[in-house]
Amino acid sequence: MLEEFRDSLGEYYGLFSLYMMFQFSLGLATLFLGTMLVTSISRSELVEQLRLTLVSPFQLLLATMRHLFSLLWPPSLAFFIGVTIWMFATSQQGMLLRVVGIGQLLVFVLLLACTQLITLLVITLGIERNIFGYVLAAIPVQFALTLGVVFLLVAHILAPWQLVLLSLGLVVAMGAASTYNLNRLWPPQQAGRRIFR
């Protein structure tokens, strides 16, 4: 609320601050819910049942991601609507919103989604294993991806579209690693099936 405080923050006040605040909040929710999901999959012996069916490991990962998405999209949408209204209502932030443009806002949304997917995929490596180590590994991954995105955007090291492609590549790589990890639990005839049908 203080003009002097906003001026002292300079570039750090505004869209990047909001991005980091929401990213860390959403990251904590992803870590918690992802841990609960993966733990419930392991404890319910769901894998033991699914490996007797025609369900592939990749389909199990997709179902887990869809379930997490259904839990996270309502508060995320409410946050984005609230921030948009606030930015239009505040003259300085409204100007920033017009300068940034819809394209860059979509880049932020895509980077948010990719970071959460990568975090969840790191946690899914713990299916039918001791999940504690994978959750501990997912925490610095979440922080590194969040701070890395802000650093690369502020320093103009990578163009936004390059950053999106890099994030999508990491999602695909982590998805392949998680699928490969689950293949060891499936019978040979299932593990050898194509993951994309």
Coordinates of N, CA and C in Angstrom, one line a residue:
M1 N 0.8 -1.2 0.0 CA 0.0 0.0 0.0 C 0.9 1.3 0.0
L2 N 2.1 1.2 0.4 CA 3.0 2.4 0.5 C 3.8 2.6 -0.8
E3 N 3.6 3.8 -1.3 CA 4.3 4.1 -2.6 C 5.8 4.0 -2.5
E4 N 6.4 4.4 -1.3 CA 7.8 4.3 -1.1 C 8.3 2.9 -1.1
F5 N 7.5 2.0 -0.5 CA 7.9 0.6 -0.5 C 7.9 0.0 -1.9
R6 N 6.9 0.3 -2.7 CA 6.8 -0.2 -4.0 C 7.9 0.3 -4.9
D7 N 8.3 1.6 -4.7 CA 9.4 2.2 -5.5 C 10.7 1.5 -5.1
S8 N 10.9 1.2 -3.8 CA 12.2 0.5 -3.4 C 12.3 -0.9 -4.0
L9 N 11.2 -1.5 -4.3 CA 11.2 -2.9 -4.9 C 11.5 -2.8 -6.3
G10 N 11.2 -1.7 -7.0 CA 11.5 -1.6 -8.4 C 10.9 -2.7 -9.3
E11 N 11.7 -3.4 -10.0 CA 11.2 -4.4 -11.0 C 10.6 -5.6 -10.2
Y12 N 11.0 -5.8 -9.0 CA 10.6 -7.0 -8.3 C 9.2 -6.9 -7.8
Y13 N 8.5 -5.7 -7.9 CA 7.1 -5.6 -7.6 C 6.3 -5.7 -8.8
G14 N 5.3 -6.5 -8.7 CA 4.4 -6.7 -9.9 C 4.3 -8.1 -10.3
L15 N 4.4 -8.3 -11.6 CA 4.0 -9.6 -12.2 C 4.9 -10.8 -11.7
F16 N 6.3 -10.5 -11.6 CA 7.2 -11.5 -11.2 C 7.0 -11.9 -9.7
S17 N 6.7 -10.9 -8.9 CA 6.4 -11.2 -7.5 C 5.1 -12.1 -7.4
L18 N 4.1 -11.7 -8.1 CA 2.9 -12.5 -8.1 C 3.1 -13.9 -8.6
Y19 N 3.9 -14.0 -9.7 CA 4.2 -15.3 -10.2 C 4.9 -16.2 -9.2
M20 N 5.9 -15.7 -8.5 CA 6.7 -16.4 -7.5 C 5.8 -16.8 -6.3
M21 N 5.0 -15.8 -5.8 CA 4.1 -16.1 -4.7 C 3.2 -17.3 -5.0
F22 N 2.5 -17.2 -6.2 CA 1.6 -18.2 -6.6 C 2.3 -19.5 -6.9
Q23 N 3.4 -19.4 -7.5 CA 4.1 -20.7 -7.9 C 4.5 -21.5 -6.6
F24 N 5.0 -20.8 -5.6 CA 5.4 -21.5 -4.4 C 4.2 -22.0 -3.7
S25 N 3.1 -21.2 -3.7 CA 1.9 -21.7 -3.0 C 1.3 -23.0 -3.7
L26 N 1.3 -22.9 -5.1 CA 0.8 -24.0 -5.9 C 1.7 -25.2 -5.8
G27 N 3.0 -24.9 -5.7 CA 4.0 -25.9 -5.6 C 3.9 -26.7 -4.3
L28 N 3.6 -26.0 -3.2 CA 3.4 -26.7 -1.9 C 2.1 -27.6 -2.0
A29 N 1.1 -27.1 -2.6 CA -0.1 -27.9 -2.8 C 0.1 -29.1 -3.7
T30 N 0.9 -28.9 -4.7 CA 1.3 -30.0 -5.6 C 2.1 -31.1 -4.9
L31 N 3.1 -30.6 -4.1 CA 3.9 -31.6 -3.3 C 3.0 -32.4 -2.3
F32 N 2.1 -31.7 -1.6 CA 1.3 -32.4 -0.7 C 0.3 -33.4 -1.3
L33 N -0.4 -32.8 -2.3 CA -1.4 -33.7 -3.0 C -0.8 -34.8 -3.8
G34 N 0.3 -34.5 -4.5 CA 1.1 -35.5 -5.2 C 1.5 -36.6 -4.3
T35 N 2.1 -36.3 -3.1 CA 2.5 -37.3 -2.2 C 1.4 -38.1 -1.7
M36 N 0.2 -37.5 -1.4 CA -0.9 -38.3 -1.0 C -1.5 -39.2 -2.1
L37 N -1.5 -38.7 -3.3 CA -1.9 -39.6 -4.4 C -1.0 -40.8 -4.6
V38 N 0.3 -40.5 -4.7 CA 1.2 -41.6 -4.9 C 1.2 -42.6 -3.7
T39 N 1.1 -42.1 -2.5 CA 1.1 -43.0 -1.4 C -0.2 -43.8 -1.4
S40 N -1.3 -43.2 -1.8 CA -2.6 -44.0 -1.8 C -2.5 -45.1 -2.9
I41 N -1.8 -44.8 -4.0 CA -1.7 -45.8 -5.1 C -0.9 -47.0 -4.6
S42 N 0.2 -46.7 -3.9 CA 1.1 -47.8 -3.4 C 0.4 -48.6 -2.3
R43 N -0.3 -47.9 -1.4 CA -0.9 -48.6 -0.2 C -2.2 -49.4 -0.6
S44 N -2.9 -48.9 -1.6 CA -4.1 -49.6 -2.0 C -3.9 -50.8 -2.9
E45 N -2.6 -51.1 -3.2 CA -2.3 -52.2 -4.1 C -2.9 -52.1 -5.5
L46 N -3.1 -50.8 -5.9 CA -3.7 -50.6 -7.2 C -2.9 -51.1 -8.3
V47 N -1.6 -50.9 -8.2 CA -0.7 -51.4 -9.3 C -0.8 -52.9 -9.4
E48 N -0.9 -53.6 -8.3 CA -1.1 -55.1 -8.4 C -2.3 -55.5 -9.2
Q49 N -3.4 -54.7 -9.0 CA -4.6 -55.0 -9.8 C -4.5 -54.6 -11.2
L50 N -4.0 -53.4 -11.5 CA -3.9 -52.9 -12.8 C -3.0 -53.7 -13.7
R51 N -1.9 -54.3 -13.1 CA -1.0 -55.0 -14.0 C -1.6 -56.3 -14.5
L52 N -2.8 -56.7 -14.0 CA -3.5 -57.9 -14.5 C -4.4 -57.5 -15.6
T53 N -4.6 -56.2 -15.9 CA -5.5 -55.7 -16.9 C -4.7 -55.2 -18.1
L54 N -5.4 -54.6 -19.0 CA -4.7 -54.0 -20.2 C -4.3 -52.6 -20.0
V55 N -4.4 -52.1 -18.8 CA -4.0 -50.7 -18.5 C -2.4 -50.6 -18.6
S56 N -1.9 -49.6 -19.2 CA -0.5 -49.5 -19.3 C 0.0 -48.5 -18.2
P57 N 1.3 -48.6 -17.9 CA 1.9 -47.6 -17.0 C 1.6 -46.2 -17.3
F58 N 1.7 -45.8 -18.6 CA 1.5 -44.5 -19.0 C 0.1 -44.0 -18.7
Q59 N -0.9 -44.9 -18.9 CA -2.3 -44.6 -18.6 C -2.5 -44.3 -17.1
L60 N -1.7 -45.0 -16.3 CA -1.8 -44.8 -14.8 C -1.2 -43.4 -14.5
L61 N -0.1 -43.0 -15.1 CA 0.4 -41.7 -14.9 C -0.5 -40.6 -15.4
L62 N -1.2 -40.8 -16.5 CA -2.1 -39.8 -17.0 C -3.3 -39.7 -16.1
A63 N -3.8 -40.8 -15.6 CA -4.9 -40.7 -14.6 C -4.5 -40.0 -13.4
T64 N -3.3 -40.2 -12.9 CA -2.8 -39.5 -11.7 C -2.7 -38.0 -12.0
M65 N -2.2 -37.6 -13.1 CA -2.1 -36.2 -13.4 C -3.5 -35.6 -13.6
R66 N -4.4 -36.3 -14.2 CA -5.8 -35.7 -14.4 C -6.4 -35.5 -13.1
H67 N -6.2 -36.5 -12.1 CA -6.8 -36.3 -10.8 C -6.2 -35.1 -10.1
L68 N -4.9 -34.9 -10.2 CA -4.3 -33.8 -9.5 C -4.8 -32.5 -10.2
F69 N -4.9 -32.5 -11.5 CA -5.4 -31.3 -12.2 C -6.8 -30.9 -11.7
S70 N -7.7 -31.9 -11.5 CA -9.1 -31.7 -11.1 C -9.1 -31.1 -9.7
L71 N -8.1 -31.3 -8.9 CA -8.0 -30.8 -7.5 C -7.5 -29.3 -7.5
L72 N -6.6 -29.0 -8.5 CA -5.8 -27.8 -8.5 C -6.4 -26.7 -9.3
W73 N -7.2 -27.0 -10.4 CA -7.6 -26.0 -11.3 C -8.6 -25.0 -10.7
P74 N -9.6 -25.4 -9.8 CA -10.5 -24.4 -9.2 C -9.8 -23.3 -8.5
P75 N -8.9 -23.6 -7.5 CA -8.2 -22.4 -6.8 C -7.3 -21.7 -7.7
S76 N -6.7 -22.3 -8.7 CA -5.8 -21.6 -9.6 C -6.6 -20.7 -10.5
L77 N -7.8 -21.1 -11.0 CA -8.6 -20.2 -11.8 C -9.1 -19.0 -11.0
A78 N -9.5 -19.3 -9.7 CA -9.9 -18.2 -8.9 C -8.8 -17.2 -8.6
F79 N -7.6 -17.7 -8.5 CA -6.4 -16.8 -8.3 C -6.2 -15.9 -9.5
F80 N -6.2 -16.5 -10.7 CA -6.0 -15.7 -11.9 C -7.1 -14.7 -12.2
I81 N -8.3 -15.1 -11.9 CA -9.4 -14.1 -12.1 C -9.2 -13.0 -11.1
G82 N -8.9 -13.3 -9.8 CA -8.7 -12.2 -8.8 C -7.6 -11.3 -9.2
V83 N -6.5 -11.9 -9.6 CA -5.3 -11.0 -10.0 C -5.6 -10.2 -11.2
T84 N -6.3 -10.7 -12.2 CA -6.7 -9.9 -13.4 C -7.6 -8.8 -13.0
I85 N -8.6 -9.0 -12.2 CA -9.4 -7.9 -11.7 C -8.6 -6.9 -11.0
W86 N -7.7 -7.3 -10.1 CA -6.9 -6.4 -9.3 C -6.0 -5.6 -10.2
M87 N -5.4 -6.2 -11.2 CA -4.5 -5.5 -12.1 C -5.2 -4.5 -12.9
F88 N -6.5 -4.8 -13.4 CA -7.2 -3.8 -14.1 C -7.7 -2.7 -13.2
A89 N -8.0 -3.0 -12.0 CA -8.5 -1.9 -11.0 C -7.4 -1.0 -10.6
T90 N -6.1 -1.5 -10.6 CA -5.0 -0.7 -10.2 C -4.3 -0.1 -11.4
S91 N -4.2 1.2 -11.4 CA -3.8 1.9 -12.7 C -2.4 1.4 -13.1
Q92 N -1.4 1.4 -12.1 CA 0.0 1.0 -12.4 C 0.0 -0.5 -12.9
Q93 N -0.7 -1.3 -12.2 CA -0.7 -2.7 -12.6 C -1.5 -3.0 -13.9
G94 N -2.5 -2.1 -14.1 CA -3.2 -2.2 -15.3 C -2.4 -1.9 -16.5
M95 N -1.5 -0.9 -16.3 CA -0.6 -0.5 -17.4 C 0.4 -1.6 -17.6
L96 N 0.9 -2.3 -16.5 CA 1.8 -3.4 -16.6 C 1.2 -4.5 -17.4
L97 N -0.1 -4.8 -17.1 CA -0.8 -5.9 -17.8 C -0.9 -5.6 -19.3
R98 N -1.2 -4.3 -19.6 CA -1.3 -4.0 -21.1 C 0.1 -4.1 -21.7
V99 N 1.2 -3.7 -21.0 CA 2.5 -3.8 -21.6 C 2.9 -5.3 -21.8
V100 N 2.7 -6.1 -20.7 CA 3.1 -7.5 -20.8 C 2.3 -8.2 -21.9
G101 N 1.0 -8.0 -22.0 CA 0.2 -8.7 -23.0 C -0.3 -10.1 -22.7
I102 N -1.2 -10.5 -23.5 CA -1.9 -11.8 -23.2 C -0.9 -12.9 -23.5
G103 N 0.0 -12.7 -24.6 CA 0.9 -13.8 -24.9 C 1.9 -14.2 -23.8
Q104 N 2.4 -13.2 -23.1 CA 3.3 -13.5 -22.0 C 2.6 -14.0 -20.8
L105 N 1.4 -13.6 -20.6 CA 0.6 -14.2 -19.5 C 0.4 -15.7 -19.7
L106 N 0.1 -16.0 -21.0 CA -0.1 -17.4 -21.3 C 1.2 -18.2 -21.1
V107 N 2.4 -17.5 -21.4 CA 3.7 -18.2 -21.1 C 3.8 -18.5 -19.6
F108 N 3.4 -17.5 -18.8 CA 3.5 -17.7 -17.3 C 2.6 -18.9 -16.9
V109 N 1.4 -19.0 -17.5 CA 0.5 -20.1 -17.2 C 1.1 -21.4 -17.6
L110 N 1.6 -21.5 -18.8 CA 2.3 -22.7 -19.3 C 3.5 -23.1 -18.4
L111 N 4.3 -22.2 -18.0 CA 5.4 -22.5 -17.1 C 5.0 -22.9 -15.8
L112 N 3.9 -22.4 -15.3 CA 3.3 -22.8 -14.0 C 2.9 -24.3 -14.1
A113 N 2.2 -24.6 -15.2 CA 1.7 -26.0 -15.4 C 2.8 -27.0 -15.5
C114 N 3.8 -26.6 -16.3 CA 5.0 -27.5 -16.5 C 5.7 -27.8 -15.3
T115 N 5.9 -26.7 -14.4 CA 6.6 -26.9 -13.2 C 5.9 -27.9 -12.3
Q116 N 4.6 -27.8 -12.2 CA 3.8 -28.7 -11.4 C 3.8 -30.1 -11.9
L117 N 3.8 -30.2 -13.2 CA 3.8 -31.6 -13.8 C 5.2 -32.2 -13.5
I118 N 6.3 -31.5 -13.7 CA 7.6 -32.0 -13.4 C 7.7 -32.5 -11.9
T119 N 7.2 -31.6 -11.0 CA 7.2 -32.0 -9.6 C 6.4 -33.2 -9.3
L120 N 5.2 -33.4 -9.9 CA 4.4 -34.6 -9.7 C 5.1 -35.8 -10.3
L121 N 5.7 -35.7 -11.5 CA 6.4 -36.8 -12.1 C 7.6 -37.3 -11.3
V122 N 8.3 -36.3 -10.6 CA 9.4 -36.7 -9.7 C 8.8 -37.6 -8.6
I123 N 7.7 -37.1 -8.1 CA 7.1 -37.9 -7.0 C 6.6 -39.3 -7.4
T124 N 6.1 -39.4 -8.6 CA 5.6 -40.7 -9.1 C 6.7 -41.7 -9.3
L125 N 7.9 -41.2 -9.3 CA 9.0 -42.2 -9.3 C 9.0 -43.1 -8.1
G126 N 8.3 -42.6 -7.0 CA 8.3 -43.3 -5.8 C 7.1 -44.3 -5.7
I127 N 6.4 -44.6 -6.8 CA 5.3 -45.6 -6.7 C 5.9 -46.9 -6.5
E128 N 5.4 -47.6 -5.5 CA 5.8 -48.9 -5.0 C 7.3 -48.9 -4.5
R129 N 7.7 -47.7 -4.1 CA 9.1 -47.6 -3.5 C 8.9 -46.7 -2.3
N130 N 10.0 -46.5 -1.6 CA 10.0 -45.5 -0.5 C 9.9 -44.1 -1.0
I131 N 8.7 -43.5 -0.9 CA 8.4 -42.2 -1.5 C 9.2 -41.1 -0.8
F132 N 9.6 -41.2 0.4 CA 10.2 -40.1 1.1 C 11.3 -39.5 0.4
G133 N 12.2 -40.2 -0.2 CA 13.4 -39.7 -0.9 C 13.0 -38.9 -2.1
Y134 N 11.9 -39.4 -2.8 CA 11.5 -38.7 -4.0 C 10.8 -37.4 -3.7
V135 N 10.0 -37.4 -2.6 CA 9.4 -36.1 -2.2 C 10.5 -35.1 -1.8
L136 N 11.5 -35.5 -1.1 CA 12.7 -34.6 -0.8 C 13.3 -34.1 -2.0
A137 N 13.4 -35.0 -3.1 CA 14.0 -34.5 -4.3 C 13.1 -33.6 -5.1
A138 N 11.8 -33.7 -4.9 CA 10.9 -32.8 -5.6 C 10.9 -31.4 -5.1
I139 N 11.2 -31.3 -3.8 CA 11.2 -29.9 -3.2 C 12.2 -29.0 -3.8
P140 N 13.5 -29.4 -3.9 CA 14.5 -28.5 -4.6 C 14.2 -28.3 -6.1
V141 N 13.6 -29.4 -6.7 CA 13.2 -29.3 -8.1 C 12.2 -28.1 -8.3
Q142 N 11.2 -28.1 -7.4 CA 10.2 -27.1 -7.5 C 10.8 -25.7 -7.3
F143 N 11.7 -25.5 -6.3 CA 12.3 -24.2 -6.1 C 13.2 -23.8 -7.3
A144 N 14.0 -24.8 -7.7 CA 15.0 -24.5 -8.8 C 14.2 -24.1 -10.1
L145 N 13.2 -24.8 -10.4 CA 12.4 -24.5 -11.6 C 11.7 -23.1 -11.5
T146 N 11.2 -22.8 -10.3 CA 10.6 -21.5 -10.1 C 11.6 -20.3 -10.2
L147 N 12.7 -20.4 -9.5 CA 13.7 -19.4 -9.5 C 14.4 -19.3 -10.9
G148 N 14.6 -20.5 -11.5 CA 15.2 -20.5 -12.8 C 14.4 -19.8 -13.9
V149 N 13.1 -20.0 -13.8 CA 12.2 -19.4 -14.8 C 12.3 -17.9 -14.7
V150 N 12.2 -17.4 -13.4 CA 12.2 -15.9 -13.2 C 13.6 -15.4 -13.6
F151 N 14.7 -16.1 -13.2 CA 16.0 -15.6 -13.6 C 16.2 -15.5 -15.1
L152 N 15.8 -16.6 -15.8 CA 16.0 -16.6 -17.3 C 15.1 -15.6 -18.0
L153 N 13.9 -15.3 -17.4 CA 13.1 -14.3 -18.0 C 13.6 -12.8 -17.8
V154 N 14.0 -12.6 -16.5 CA 14.5 -11.3 -16.1 C 15.8 -11.0 -16.8
A155 N 16.7 -11.9 -16.9 CA 18.0 -11.7 -17.5 C 18.0 -11.8 -19.0
H156 N 16.8 -12.2 -19.6 CA 16.7 -12.3 -21.1 C 17.7 -13.2 -21.7
I157 N 17.9 -14.3 -20.9 CA 18.9 -15.3 -21.5 C 18.2 -16.2 -22.5
L158 N 16.9 -16.5 -22.2 CA 16.1 -17.3 -23.2 C 14.9 -16.5 -23.5
A159 N 14.4 -16.7 -24.8 CA 13.1 -16.1 -25.2 C 12.0 -16.9 -24.5
P160 N 10.9 -16.3 -24.2 CA 9.8 -17.0 -23.6 C 9.4 -18.3 -24.3
W161 N 9.3 -18.3 -25.6 CA 8.9 -19.5 -26.3 C 10.0 -20.6 -26.1
Q162 N 11.3 -20.2 -26.0 CA 12.3 -21.2 -25.8 C 12.2 -21.8 -24.4
L163 N 11.8 -21.0 -23.4 CA 11.7 -21.5 -22.1 C 10.5 -22.4 -22.0
V164 N 9.4 -22.2 -22.7 CA 8.3 -23.1 -22.8 C 8.7 -24.4 -23.4
L165 N 9.4 -24.3 -24.5 CA 9.9 -25.6 -25.2 C 10.8 -26.4 -24.3
L166 N 11.7 -25.7 -23.5 CA 12.6 -26.4 -22.6 C 11.8 -27.1 -21.5
S167 N 10.8 -26.4 -21.0 CA 9.9 -26.9 -19.9 C 9.1 -28.1 -20.4
L168 N 8.6 -28.0 -21.6 CA 7.8 -29.1 -22.2 C 8.8 -30.3 -22.4
G169 N 10.0 -30.1 -22.8 CA 11.0 -31.1 -23.0 C 11.3 -31.8 -21.7
L170 N 11.4 -31.1 -20.6 CA 11.6 -31.7 -19.3 C 10.4 -32.5 -18.8
V171 N 9.2 -32.0 -19.2 CA 8.0 -32.8 -18.8 C 8.0 -34.1 -19.6
V172 N 8.3 -34.1 -20.9 CA 8.4 -35.3 -21.6 C 9.4 -36.3 -21.1
A173 N 10.6 -35.7 -20.8 CA 11.7 -36.6 -20.2 C 11.3 -37.2 -18.9
M174 N 10.7 -36.4 -18.0 CA 10.3 -37.0 -16.7 C 9.2 -37.9 -16.9
G175 N 8.3 -37.7 -17.8 CA 7.2 -38.7 -18.1 C 7.8 -40.0 -18.6
A176 N 8.8 -39.9 -19.5 CA 9.4 -41.1 -19.9 C 10.1 -41.9 -18.8
A177 N 10.8 -41.1 -17.9 CA 11.4 -41.8 -16.8 C 10.4 -42.4 -15.8
S178 N 9.3 -41.8 -15.6 CA 8.3 -42.3 -14.7 C 7.7 -43.6 -15.3
T179 N 7.4 -43.5 -16.6 CA 6.8 -44.7 -17.3 C 7.8 -45.8 -17.3
Y180 N 9.1 -45.5 -17.6 CA 10.1 -46.6 -17.5 C 10.2 -47.2 -16.1
N181 N 10.1 -46.4 -15.1 CA 10.1 -46.9 -13.7 C 8.9 -47.8 -13.4
L182 N 7.7 -47.5 -14.0 CA 6.6 -48.3 -13.8 C 6.6 -49.6 -14.6
N183 N 7.3 -49.5 -15.7 CA 7.3 -50.7 -16.6 C 7.9 -51.9 -15.8
R184 N 8.7 -51.7 -14.9 CA 9.3 -52.8 -14.1 C 8.3 -53.6 -13.3
L185 N 7.1 -52.9 -13.0 CA 6.1 -53.6 -12.2 C 5.1 -54.3 -13.1
W186 N 5.1 -54.1 -14.4 CA 4.2 -54.7 -15.3 C 4.7 -56.0 -15.9
P187 N 3.8 -56.9 -16.2 CA 4.3 -58.2 -16.9 C 5.0 -57.8 -18.2
P188 N 5.9 -58.7 -18.7 CA 6.7 -58.4 -19.9 C 5.8 -58.0 -21.1
Q189 N 4.7 -58.7 -21.3 CA 3.8 -58.4 -22.4 C 3.2 -57.0 -22.3
Q190 N 3.0 -56.6 -21.0 CA 2.4 -55.2 -20.8 C 3.5 -54.2 -21.0
A191 N 4.7 -54.4 -20.4 CA 5.8 -53.5 -20.5 C 6.2 -53.2 -21.9
G192 N 6.1 -54.2 -22.8 CA 6.5 -54.0 -24.1 C 5.6 -53.3 -25.0
R193 N 4.4 -53.0 -24.5 CA 3.4 -52.3 -25.3 C 3.7 -50.9 -25.5
R194 N 3.2 -50.3 -26.6 CA 3.5 -48.9 -26.8 C 2.7 -48.1 -25.8
I195 N 3.3 -47.0 -25.3 CA 2.7 -46.2 -24.3 C 1.6 -45.3 -24.9
F196 N 1.8 -44.9 -26.2 CA 0.8 -44.1 -26.8 C -0.1 -45.0 -27.7
R197 N -1.4 -44.9 -27.4 CA -2.3 -45.8 -28.2 C -3.3 -44.8 -28.9

